[in-house]
């Protein structure tokens, strides 16, 4: 079930590529614009208020307000009231939002290698540089993507 399907009882059309269902296209429908991932980054870093998120992303305020509303509706963020009058809200990652943190780490790793001259930050775990990768669930070995095969689970093709 997609995040949107969990929030909306009406069935959704799964995005397709060349007529085939595509989970990547479906995910990009939800978080595929520039501002969404930067918003998720800021909330993950502990910036929960609108002004904090605006400063961290440099998003235009109207666009930020619209994307926050969309991410809440999609189930990626949760909104809680922290002030009644005037109304003020804090934004927090839902389970679906927390599942995007490794995606941000992979983008950061790629950006450090290919998009910037000098990496602006280093991600560390127990004082060691963090490198994102995959391990096989069955054997625990690091995955060499040249050895990965695709297996269709649904649909034809």
PDB file of C-alpha atoms in Angstrom:
ATOM      1  CA  UNK A   1       0.000   0.000   0.000  1.00  0.00           C
ATOM      2  CA  UNK A   2       1.372   3.416  -0.921  1.00  0.00           C
ATOM      3  CA  UNK A   3       1.623   6.251   1.584  1.00  0.00           C
ATOM      4  CA  UNK A   4      -1.089   8.070  -0.333  1.00  0.00           C
ATOM      5  CA  UNK A   5      -3.326   5.012  -0.417  1.00  0.00           C
ATOM      6  CA  UNK A   6      -3.035   4.778   3.359  1.00  0.00           C
ATOM      7  CA  UNK A   7      -4.280   8.368   3.627  1.00  0.00           C
ATOM      8  CA  UNK A   8      -6.895   8.207   0.866  1.00  0.00           C
ATOM      9  CA  UNK A   9      -9.426   5.380   0.514  1.00  0.00           C
ATOM     10  CA  UNK A  10      -9.792   6.013  -3.234  1.00  0.00           C
ATOM     11  CA  UNK A  11      -7.559   3.726  -5.322  1.00  0.00           C
ATOM     12  CA  UNK A  12      -4.636   5.420  -7.033  1.00  0.00           C
ATOM     13  CA  UNK A  13      -3.184   4.744 -10.426  1.00  0.00           C
ATOM     14  CA  UNK A  14       0.342   3.401  -9.986  1.00  0.00           C
ATOM     15  CA  UNK A  15       2.682   5.478 -12.141  1.00  0.00           C
ATOM     16  CA  UNK A  16       4.119   3.527 -15.023  1.00  0.00           C
ATOM     17  CA  UNK A  17       7.171   3.730 -17.223  1.00  0.00           C
ATOM     18  CA  UNK A  18       6.603   2.358 -20.720  1.00  0.00           C
ATOM     19  CA  UNK A  19       3.350   0.854 -19.500  1.00  0.00           C
ATOM     20  CA  UNK A  20       4.895  -1.030 -16.576  1.00  0.00           C
ATOM     21  CA  UNK A  21       4.269  -0.210 -12.891  1.00  0.00           C
ATOM     22  CA  UNK A  22       7.269   1.632 -11.453  1.00  0.00           C
ATOM     23  CA  UNK A  23       7.883   2.106  -7.719  1.00  0.00           C
ATOM     24  CA  UNK A  24      10.500   4.785  -8.439  1.00  0.00           C
ATOM     25  CA  UNK A  25       7.992   6.815 -10.471  1.00  0.00           C
ATOM     26  CA  UNK A  26       5.436   6.334  -7.676  1.00  0.00           C
ATOM     27  CA  UNK A  27       7.925   7.579  -5.059  1.00  0.00           C
ATOM     28  CA  UNK A  28       8.873  10.565  -7.228  1.00  0.00           C
ATOM     29  CA  UNK A  29       5.191  11.516  -7.445  1.00  0.00           C
ATOM     30  CA  UNK A  30       5.346  12.048  -3.677  1.00  0.00           C
ATOM     31  CA  UNK A  31       8.866  13.402  -2.991  1.00  0.00           C
ATOM     32  CA  UNK A  32      10.381  14.044  -6.416  1.00  0.00           C
ATOM     33  CA  UNK A  33      10.704  17.810  -6.357  1.00  0.00           C
ATOM     34  CA  UNK A  34      13.658  19.771  -4.968  1.00  0.00           C
ATOM     35  CA  UNK A  35      11.851  21.189  -1.951  1.00  0.00           C
ATOM     36  CA  UNK A  36      10.418  17.932  -0.596  1.00  0.00           C
ATOM     37  CA  UNK A  37      13.766  16.285   0.068  1.00  0.00           C
ATOM     38  CA  UNK A  38      15.233  19.486   1.513  1.00  0.00           C
ATOM     39  CA  UNK A  39      12.211  19.792   3.830  1.00  0.00           C
ATOM     40  CA  UNK A  40      12.648  16.174   4.931  1.00  0.00           C
ATOM     41  CA  UNK A  41      16.363  16.856   5.535  1.00  0.00           C
ATOM     42  CA  UNK A  42      15.583  19.875   7.718  1.00  0.00           C
ATOM     43  CA  UNK A  43      12.937  18.061   9.765  1.00  0.00           C
ATOM     44  CA  UNK A  44      15.343  15.151  10.237  1.00  0.00           C
ATOM     45  CA  UNK A  45      17.977  17.624  11.481  1.00  0.00           C
ATOM     46  CA  UNK A  46      15.552  18.790  14.187  1.00  0.00           C
ATOM     47  CA  UNK A  47      14.090  21.878  12.516  1.00  0.00           C
ATOM     48  CA  UNK A  48      10.361  21.474  13.112  1.00  0.00           C
ATOM     49  CA  UNK A  49       8.933  24.985  12.854  1.00  0.00           C
ATOM     50  CA  UNK A  50       8.030  26.727   9.602  1.00  0.00           C
ATOM     51  CA  UNK A  51      10.628  29.489  10.040  1.00  0.00           C
ATOM     52  CA  UNK A  52      13.401  27.007  10.790  1.00  0.00           C
ATOM     53  CA  UNK A  53      12.517  24.919   7.750  1.00  0.00           C
ATOM     54  CA  UNK A  54      12.302  28.060   5.596  1.00  0.00           C
ATOM     55  CA  UNK A  55      15.787  29.180   6.695  1.00  0.00           C
ATOM     56  CA  UNK A  56      17.291  25.741   6.124  1.00  0.00           C
ATOM     57  CA  UNK A  57      15.815  25.224   2.666  1.00  0.00           C
ATOM     58  CA  UNK A  58      15.653  28.808   1.329  1.00  0.00           C
ATOM     59  CA  UNK A  59      12.349  27.759  -0.252  1.00  0.00           C
ATOM     60  CA  UNK A  60       9.905  30.513  -1.176  1.00  0.00           C
ATOM     61  CA  UNK A  61       7.421  30.721   1.704  1.00  0.00           C
ATOM     62  CA  UNK A  62       4.356  30.035  -0.447  1.00  0.00           C
ATOM     63  CA  UNK A  63       6.023  26.990  -2.029  1.00  0.00           C
ATOM     64  CA  UNK A  64       7.189  25.762   1.378  1.00  0.00           C
ATOM     65  CA  UNK A  65       3.671  26.059   2.819  1.00  0.00           C
ATOM     66  CA  UNK A  66       2.234  24.132  -0.131  1.00  0.00           C
ATOM     67  CA  UNK A  67       4.859  21.367   0.052  1.00  0.00           C
ATOM     68  CA  UNK A  68       4.458  20.976   3.829  1.00  0.00           C
ATOM     69  CA  UNK A  69       0.714  20.566   3.323  1.00  0.00           C
ATOM     70  CA  UNK A  70       1.284  18.004   0.537  1.00  0.00           C
ATOM     71  CA  UNK A  71       3.836  16.025   2.565  1.00  0.00           C
ATOM     72  CA  UNK A  72       1.438  15.895   5.523  1.00  0.00           C
ATOM     73  CA  UNK A  73      -1.417  14.784   3.236  1.00  0.00           C
ATOM     74  CA  UNK A  74       0.849  12.113   1.713  1.00  0.00           C
ATOM     75  CA  UNK A  75       1.736  10.756   5.157  1.00  0.00           C
ATOM     76  CA  UNK A  76       5.444  11.649   4.963  1.00  0.00           C
ATOM     77  CA  UNK A  77       5.222  14.334   7.668  1.00  0.00           C
ATOM     78  CA  UNK A  78       3.001  14.700  10.720  1.00  0.00           C
ATOM     79  CA  UNK A  79       1.847  18.120  11.911  1.00  0.00           C
ATOM     80  CA  UNK A  80       1.309  18.943  15.576  1.00  0.00           C
ATOM     81  CA  UNK A  81       0.095  22.151  17.183  1.00  0.00           C
ATOM     82  CA  UNK A  82       2.617  23.816  19.471  1.00  0.00           C
ATOM     83  CA  UNK A  83       0.769  27.148  19.886  1.00  0.00           C
ATOM     84  CA  UNK A  84      -2.990  27.762  19.854  1.00  0.00           C
ATOM     85  CA  UNK A  85      -3.200  31.531  19.293  1.00  0.00           C
ATOM     86  CA  UNK A  86      -2.076  32.380  16.760  1.00  0.00           C
ATOM     87  CA  UNK A  87      -2.015  28.788  15.504  1.00  0.00           C
ATOM     88  CA  UNK A  88       1.495  27.396  15.002  1.00  0.00           C
ATOM     89  CA  UNK A  89       2.495  23.896  13.977  1.00  0.00           C
ATOM     90  CA  UNK A  90       5.540  21.702  14.196  1.00  0.00           C
ATOM     91  CA  UNK A  91       6.397  19.133  11.541  1.00  0.00           C
ATOM     92  CA  UNK A  92       7.809  15.697  12.308  1.00  0.00           C
ATOM     93  CA  UNK A  93       8.766  12.706  10.203  1.00  0.00           C
ATOM     94  CA  UNK A  94       6.217   9.905  10.064  1.00  0.00           C
ATOM     95  CA  UNK A  95       7.365   6.302   9.679  1.00  0.00           C
ATOM     96  CA  UNK A  96       7.276   6.826   5.901  1.00  0.00           C
ATOM     97  CA  UNK A  97       9.357   9.996   6.306  1.00  0.00           C
ATOM     98  CA  UNK A  98      11.923   8.235   8.489  1.00  0.00           C
ATOM     99  CA  UNK A  99      12.233   5.560   5.800  1.00  0.00           C
ATOM    100  CA  UNK A 100      13.498   8.304   3.455  1.00  0.00           C
ATOM    101  CA  UNK A 101      16.563   9.110   5.595  1.00  0.00           C
ATOM    102  CA  UNK A 102      18.742   6.479   3.853  1.00  0.00           C
ATOM    103  CA  UNK A 103      17.679   8.025   0.519  1.00  0.00           C
ATOM    104  CA  UNK A 104      18.974  11.395   1.729  1.00  0.00           C
ATOM    105  CA  UNK A 105      22.220   9.766   2.862  1.00  0.00           C
ATOM    106  CA  UNK A 106      22.740   8.174  -0.570  1.00  0.00           C
ATOM    107  CA  UNK A 107      22.068  11.546  -2.248  1.00  0.00           C
ATOM    108  CA  UNK A 108      24.529  13.229   0.128  1.00  0.00           C
ATOM    109  CA  UNK A 109      27.155  10.593  -0.623  1.00  0.00           C
ATOM    110  CA  UNK A 110      26.610  10.982  -4.381  1.00  0.00           C
ATOM    111  CA  UNK A 111      26.672  14.787  -4.086  1.00  0.00           C
ATOM    112  CA  UNK A 112      29.925  14.692  -2.093  1.00  0.00           C
ATOM    113  CA  UNK A 113      31.530  12.616  -4.837  1.00  0.00           C
ATOM    114  CA  UNK A 114      30.080  14.212  -7.967  1.00  0.00           C
ATOM    115  CA  UNK A 115      28.420  17.579  -7.275  1.00  0.00           C
ATOM    116  CA  UNK A 116      30.637  19.610  -4.914  1.00  0.00           C
ATOM    117  CA  UNK A 117      34.334  20.457  -4.812  1.00  0.00           C
ATOM    118  CA  UNK A 118      34.632  19.950  -1.066  1.00  0.00           C
ATOM    119  CA  UNK A 119      32.070  17.957   0.943  1.00  0.00           C
ATOM    120  CA  UNK A 120      30.443  20.406   3.393  1.00  0.00           C
ATOM    121  CA  UNK A 121      29.807  17.797   6.082  1.00  0.00           C
ATOM    122  CA  UNK A 122      30.886  14.321   7.055  1.00  0.00           C
ATOM    123  CA  UNK A 123      28.374  11.809   8.368  1.00  0.00           C
ATOM    124  CA  UNK A 124      29.852   9.723  11.154  1.00  0.00           C
ATOM    125  CA  UNK A 125      28.822   6.635  13.102  1.00  0.00           C
ATOM    126  CA  UNK A 126      30.830   5.828  16.235  1.00  0.00           C
ATOM    127  CA  UNK A 127      33.555   8.177  14.969  1.00  0.00           C
ATOM    128  CA  UNK A 128      33.820   6.422  11.593  1.00  0.00           C
ATOM    129  CA  UNK A 129      32.842   7.859   8.215  1.00  0.00           C
ATOM    130  CA  UNK A 130      29.402   6.614   7.210  1.00  0.00           C
ATOM    131  CA  UNK A 131      29.141   5.047   3.773  1.00  0.00           C
ATOM    132  CA  UNK A 132      25.751   3.947   2.529  1.00  0.00           C
ATOM    133  CA  UNK A 133      25.507   0.570   0.848  1.00  0.00           C
ATOM    134  CA  UNK A 134      23.439  -2.572   0.776  1.00  0.00           C
ATOM    135  CA  UNK A 135      24.033  -5.986   2.231  1.00  0.00           C
ATOM    136  CA  UNK A 136      22.285  -9.198   1.267  1.00  0.00           C
ATOM    137  CA  UNK A 137      19.530 -10.106   3.745  1.00  0.00           C
ATOM    138  CA  UNK A 138      20.356 -13.815   3.396  1.00  0.00           C
ATOM    139  CA  UNK A 139      24.161 -13.946   3.574  1.00  0.00           C
ATOM    140  CA  UNK A 140      25.090 -10.545   5.034  1.00  0.00           C
ATOM    141  CA  UNK A 141      27.656  -9.849   2.292  1.00  0.00           C
ATOM    142  CA  UNK A 142      28.010  -6.390   0.698  1.00  0.00           C
ATOM    143  CA  UNK A 143      26.056  -6.181  -2.553  1.00  0.00           C
ATOM    144  CA  UNK A 144      27.884  -5.797  -5.876  1.00  0.00           C
ATOM    145  CA  UNK A 145      25.211  -4.266  -8.102  1.00  0.00           C
ATOM    146  CA  UNK A 146      26.749  -5.958 -11.160  1.00  0.00           C
ATOM    147  CA  UNK A 147      25.541  -9.236  -9.618  1.00  0.00           C
ATOM    148  CA  UNK A 148      21.969  -8.107  -8.920  1.00  0.00           C
ATOM    149  CA  UNK A 149      19.149  -9.515 -11.045  1.00  0.00           C
ATOM    150  CA  UNK A 150      15.663  -8.122 -11.508  1.00  0.00           C
ATOM    151  CA  UNK A 151      12.683 -10.326 -10.702  1.00  0.00           C
ATOM    152  CA  UNK A 152       9.213  -9.103 -11.665  1.00  0.00           C
ATOM    153  CA  UNK A 153       6.760  -9.513  -8.789  1.00  0.00           C
ATOM    154  CA  UNK A 154       3.617  -8.042 -10.365  1.00  0.00           C
ATOM    155  CA  UNK A 155       2.240  -7.391 -13.812  1.00  0.00           C
ATOM    156  CA  UNK A 156       3.316  -8.654 -17.177  1.00  0.00           C
ATOM    157  CA  UNK A 157       6.593  -8.146 -18.953  1.00  0.00           C
TER     158      UNK A 157
END
